[in-house]
Amino acid sequence: VALSLRILLALAFLAGMVRLFRRILDPARRAITHPDDLFALLVMVIWFGIAFFGIAPLFGPAASVDAYARGADLWAVGILFAWTSFLLVYVPFSKISHYIFWPFQRWYLGRHLGHRGVYPVTRPAS
C-alpha cells in the first residue's frame, strides 16, 4: 500500500512541478496567471512532496508500535499532519475548493437541473 501511494504521490509531485514551471516560464501563461493560481499550485506541490515522505511510516513494518516507540520517521508524519491541517483551513477560502467540489457540483446540478446542467423541459399544463 505504501509503495503504490508513494508512486502516485511522486507522479503528482512531478506533474505539479511541470505545471508550475510551465506557468512561470511560458510568457503567455505567465500573462494570465494570477498570484493566487501560483500559490494554490505551490501549496499542492509542497503537500505532495511532504506526503511522499510522510505516508511511508503510516503503513507497513514502520507502522508497528516499536517503530513509534523509537520515534522512527515521526518528523515526516508530524509535518504531513501539520500541512494537511493548514490545507483544511485554507482550502475553503481558495481556488482549490473548486477542484474539490467539482464532481459533487456536477452530480448535484445534473440531478436537479437535468442532463448536463440543462434545465428540464417544462410542459404546459393541459
Phi, psi and omega in degrees: 000314182296321181295315180294321176295320179293324177296315178298318180293323178294318177295320177295320178297314180295318178297320177295320178296319178298314179297320180295314180293325177296319179294326182279319188273330182279120183299323180294316179290323179297326181293328182259001183272127176272149178304329178294328176297314179296318181295317180297318179294318179296319179299318181288322178296318178297319180297317178298321178294316179293319182294330178302318180273332185275344184278330185298317180293347181276348182231162172075199184294336179288345182273004182289164180298324180296321180295321179288326178294325177281344182079030184289117175056024179288340177298321180292320179293319178297317178294320178299314180294321179294315181292323177294322176297319176300317180296323179297329177277322186282322189302316182299340182255012186238178176287342181297331181299330178295323179290324183286319185274353185303312181297323181288321178295320180297317178296315183297311181294321179295322181286319186266339182244001178109180183296126178058033175079008179273135181298142180294152180289129176262134180255137179294146179292134180251000000 
